[in-house]
Short mmCIF file of C-alpha atoms in Angstrom, two decimals:
data_model
loop_
_atom_site.label_atom_id
_atom_site.label_comp_id
_atom_site.label_asym_id
_atom_site.label_seq_id
_atom_site.Cartn_x
_atom_site.Cartn_y
_atom_site.Cartn_z
CA MET A 1 0.00 0.00 0.00
CA THR A 2 1.37 3.44 -0.86
CA SER A 3 2.03 5.99 1.84
CA SER A 4 -0.73 8.21 0.43
CA GLY A 5 -3.11 5.26 0.69
CA MET A 6 -2.07 4.75 4.29
CA ASN A 7 -2.66 8.41 5.11
CA MET A 8 -6.15 8.25 3.58
CA MET A 9 -7.00 5.70 6.24
CA SER A 10 -6.38 8.27 8.98
CA ARG A 11 -8.84 10.97 9.96
CA ILE A 12 -8.99 13.42 12.85
CA VAL A 13 -11.51 16.22 13.41
CA PHE A 14 -10.45 19.25 15.45
CA TYR A 15 -12.93 21.56 17.21
CA GLU A 16 -12.42 25.11 18.43
CA ASP A 17 -14.03 24.53 21.81
CA ARG A 18 -14.24 21.81 24.41
CA ASN A 19 -16.81 19.04 24.03
CA PHE A 20 -16.70 19.14 20.21
CA GLN A 21 -18.26 22.59 19.97
CA GLY A 22 -17.53 25.48 17.62
CA ARG A 23 -16.06 25.38 14.17
CA SER A 24 -14.32 22.18 13.10
CA TYR A 25 -11.54 21.16 10.76
CA GLU A 26 -11.17 17.64 9.37
CA CYS A 27 -7.66 16.46 8.65
CA MET A 28 -6.54 13.30 6.82
CA SER A 29 -2.85 14.08 6.35
CA ASP A 30 0.00 16.02 7.93
CA CYS A 31 -0.84 19.63 8.75
CA PRO A 32 2.15 21.87 9.65
CA ASP A 33 0.05 24.89 10.70
CA MET A 34 -3.59 24.67 11.76
CA THR A 35 -3.99 28.38 12.50
CA SER A 36 -5.22 29.05 8.97
CA TYR A 37 -8.14 26.65 9.63
CA LEU A 38 -8.92 27.26 13.31
CA SER A 39 -7.84 30.08 15.61
CA ARG A 40 -7.87 27.68 18.55
CA CYS A 41 -8.44 23.97 19.14
CA HIS A 42 -9.64 22.51 22.43
CA SER A 43 -11.12 19.12 21.51
CA CYS A 44 -10.79 16.49 18.81
CA ARG A 45 -12.05 13.16 17.59
CA VAL A 46 -9.71 10.61 16.05
CA GLU A 47 -11.97 8.62 13.76
CA ARG A 48 -9.30 6.43 12.16
CA GLY A 49 -5.60 5.95 12.64
CA CYS A 50 -3.04 7.48 14.96
CA PHE A 51 -1.65 11.01 15.09
CA MET A 52 1.01 13.00 16.83
CA VAL A 53 -0.23 16.47 17.70
CA TYR A 54 2.03 19.39 18.58
CA ASP A 55 1.46 22.58 20.55
CA ARG A 56 3.50 24.65 18.05
CA PRO A 57 3.39 24.95 14.26
CA ASN A 58 5.71 22.91 12.02
CA TYR A 59 5.68 19.85 14.30
CA MET A 60 7.54 21.65 17.07
CA GLY A 61 6.99 21.89 20.80
CA ASN A 62 5.45 19.28 23.03
CA GLN A 63 4.11 16.18 21.30
CA TYR A 64 1.09 14.08 22.19
CA PHE A 65 0.08 10.70 20.81
CA MET A 66 -3.58 10.27 19.90
CA ARG A 67 -5.26 7.08 18.81
CA ARG A 68 -8.85 6.40 17.83
CA GLY A 69 -11.17 7.98 20.37
CA GLU A 70 -12.76 11.18 21.60
CA TYR A 71 -10.85 13.89 23.40
CA ALA A 72 -13.51 16.30 24.69
CA ASP A 73 -11.02 18.35 26.72
CA TYR A 74 -7.56 17.12 25.83
CA MET A 75 -5.85 20.16 27.36
CA SER A 76 -6.66 19.11 30.92
CA MET A 77 -6.36 15.43 29.97
CA PHE A 78 -2.74 15.80 28.81
CA GLY A 79 -1.81 18.82 30.91
CA MET A 80 -1.32 20.94 27.81
CA THR A 81 -0.86 24.65 28.29
CA ASP A 82 -1.55 25.58 24.69
CA CYS A 83 -3.75 24.46 21.80
CA ILE A 84 -2.86 22.00 19.08
CA ARG A 85 -1.06 23.90 16.30
CA SER A 86 0.08 21.08 13.99
CA CYS A 87 -0.45 17.35 13.51
CA ARG A 88 1.25 14.45 11.79
CA THR A 89 -0.28 11.14 10.72
CA ILE A 90 1.46 7.99 11.81
CA PRO A 91 1.36 5.55 8.90
CA MET A 92 0.03 2.08 9.45
CA TYR A 93 2.90 -0.36 9.82
CA ARG A 94 2.75 -4.14 10.07
CA GLY A 95 6.26 -5.42 10.15
CA SER A 96 9.10 -6.01 12.53
CA TYR A 97 10.49 -3.33 14.84
CA ARG A 98 14.15 -2.59 15.31
CA MET A 99 16.06 0.31 16.81
CA ARG A 100 19.61 0.82 18.03
CA ILE A 101 20.29 3.27 20.83
CA TYR A 102 23.72 4.78 21.49
CA GLU A 103 25.23 6.22 24.61
CA ARG A 104 26.73 9.23 22.80
CA GLU A 105 26.07 11.42 19.78
CA ASN A 106 26.81 10.21 16.24
CA PHE A 107 26.27 6.54 17.11
CA GLN A 108 29.24 6.41 19.48
CA GLY A 109 29.68 4.60 22.77
CA GLN A 110 27.71 1.74 24.17
CA MET A 111 25.04 0.40 21.76
CA HIS A 112 21.94 -1.70 22.40
CA GLU A 113 19.40 -3.03 19.95
CA LEU A 114 15.70 -3.13 20.70
CA MET A 115 12.99 -5.10 18.97
CA GLU A 116 10.32 -4.73 21.65
CA ASP A 117 9.11 -2.15 24.16
CA CYS A 118 11.50 -1.13 26.92
CA ASP A 119 9.92 0.32 30.06
CA ASN A 120 13.21 1.34 31.69
CA ILE A 121 16.60 1.61 29.94
CA MET A 122 18.39 1.97 33.28
CA ASP A 123 17.09 -1.37 34.56
CA ARG A 124 17.43 -3.18 31.24
CA PHE A 125 20.73 -1.80 29.91
CA SER A 126 22.27 0.07 32.88
CA MET A 127 22.12 3.27 30.81
CA SER A 128 21.06 6.56 32.39
CA ASN A 129 20.50 8.15 28.98
CA PHE A 130 21.30 7.82 25.31
CA MET A 131 22.16 10.58 22.86
CA SER A 132 21.53 9.09 19.39
CA CYS A 133 19.60 6.28 17.78
CA ASN A 134 18.95 4.57 14.49
CA VAL A 135 15.33 3.53 13.94
CA MET A 136 15.68 0.82 11.33
CA GLU A 137 12.15 -0.60 11.35
CA GLY A 138 8.80 0.53 12.71
CA HIS A 139 7.52 3.64 14.42
CA TRP A 140 8.32 4.30 18.08
CA LEU A 141 7.40 6.62 20.94
CA MET A 142 10.21 7.66 23.29
CA TYR A 143 9.41 8.88 26.80
CA GLU A 144 11.43 11.04 29.16
CA GLN A 145 10.61 8.89 32.20
CA PRO A 146 10.54 5.15 32.86
CA HIS A 147 7.30 3.22 32.39
CA PHE A 148 6.18 5.29 29.39
CA ARG A 149 5.57 8.51 31.31
CA GLY A 150 6.34 12.16 30.82
CA ARG A 151 6.95 14.04 27.61
CA MET A 152 7.15 11.92 24.49
CA TRP A 153 8.78 12.09 21.09
CA TYR A 154 7.73 10.33 17.88
CA MET A 155 10.53 8.52 16.05
CA ARG A 156 9.97 7.18 12.55
CA PRO A 157 12.56 5.18 10.59
CA GLY A 158 15.76 7.16 10.18
CA GLU A 159 19.05 8.15 11.75
CA TYR A 160 18.96 10.49 14.73
CA ARG A 161 22.61 11.45 15.23
CA ASN A 162 22.25 14.19 17.82
CA PHE A 163 19.11 14.77 19.87
CA MET A 164 20.32 18.21 21.01
CA SER A 165 20.57 19.49 17.43
CA MET A 166 16.99 18.32 16.84
CA GLY A 167 15.62 20.68 19.48
CA MET A 168 15.62 18.07 22.23
CA SER A 169 18.16 19.76 24.48
CA GLY A 170 17.67 18.72 28.06
CA MET A 171 15.43 15.83 27.01
CA ARG A 172 16.37 12.42 28.36
CA PHE A 173 14.71 9.28 27.09
CA MET A 174 14.18 6.57 29.66
CA SER A 175 11.63 4.28 27.99
CA MET A 176 10.32 3.53 24.52
CA ARG A 177 7.39 1.71 23.00
CA ARG A 178 6.44 0.52 19.54
CA ILE A 179 3.43 2.07 17.84
CA MET A 180 1.51 -1.03 16.90
CA ASP A 181 -1.22 -1.43 14.31
CA SER A 182 -3.88 -1.34 17.05
CA CYS A 183 -4.50 2.26 15.96
CA TYR A 184 -6.29 1.13 12.83
#
């Protein structure tokens, strides 16, 4: 299936006000800046698929993972201080998952390979942090705290040589989980 076909399977509807009130905007693909469609966004409905939503335009700022469901007041639900400003679809993926994490930038230092969720890198690998990774297969969520808590970051297949240069300065990842096809 083509990536455009996968994106057509996803659909999210954003509403200006809480409880699905006010003007709405339906989105079925990535949207780098929602301000041209809605001046504010306080609730949404994910009808199909999974999305990452961001509190700043151009996929910047805090990220939040949303799967099929209703979010009548997501700001208090997620502790957000600002509205959703951009969103990205997460393509459906049904294959194996593989990621390598590295102790230092540019794939240097101690390396560990993951093929399943890891709820605590300190317990599992005796690592207090890692500074680069290579996502070889699948889509992953990284969390700043153990047990899939705290701020999160979406990682799709690719090389991530330096988290600090990607705007993640001060961010430490302590757990990671695969985004499975249960979204669809």
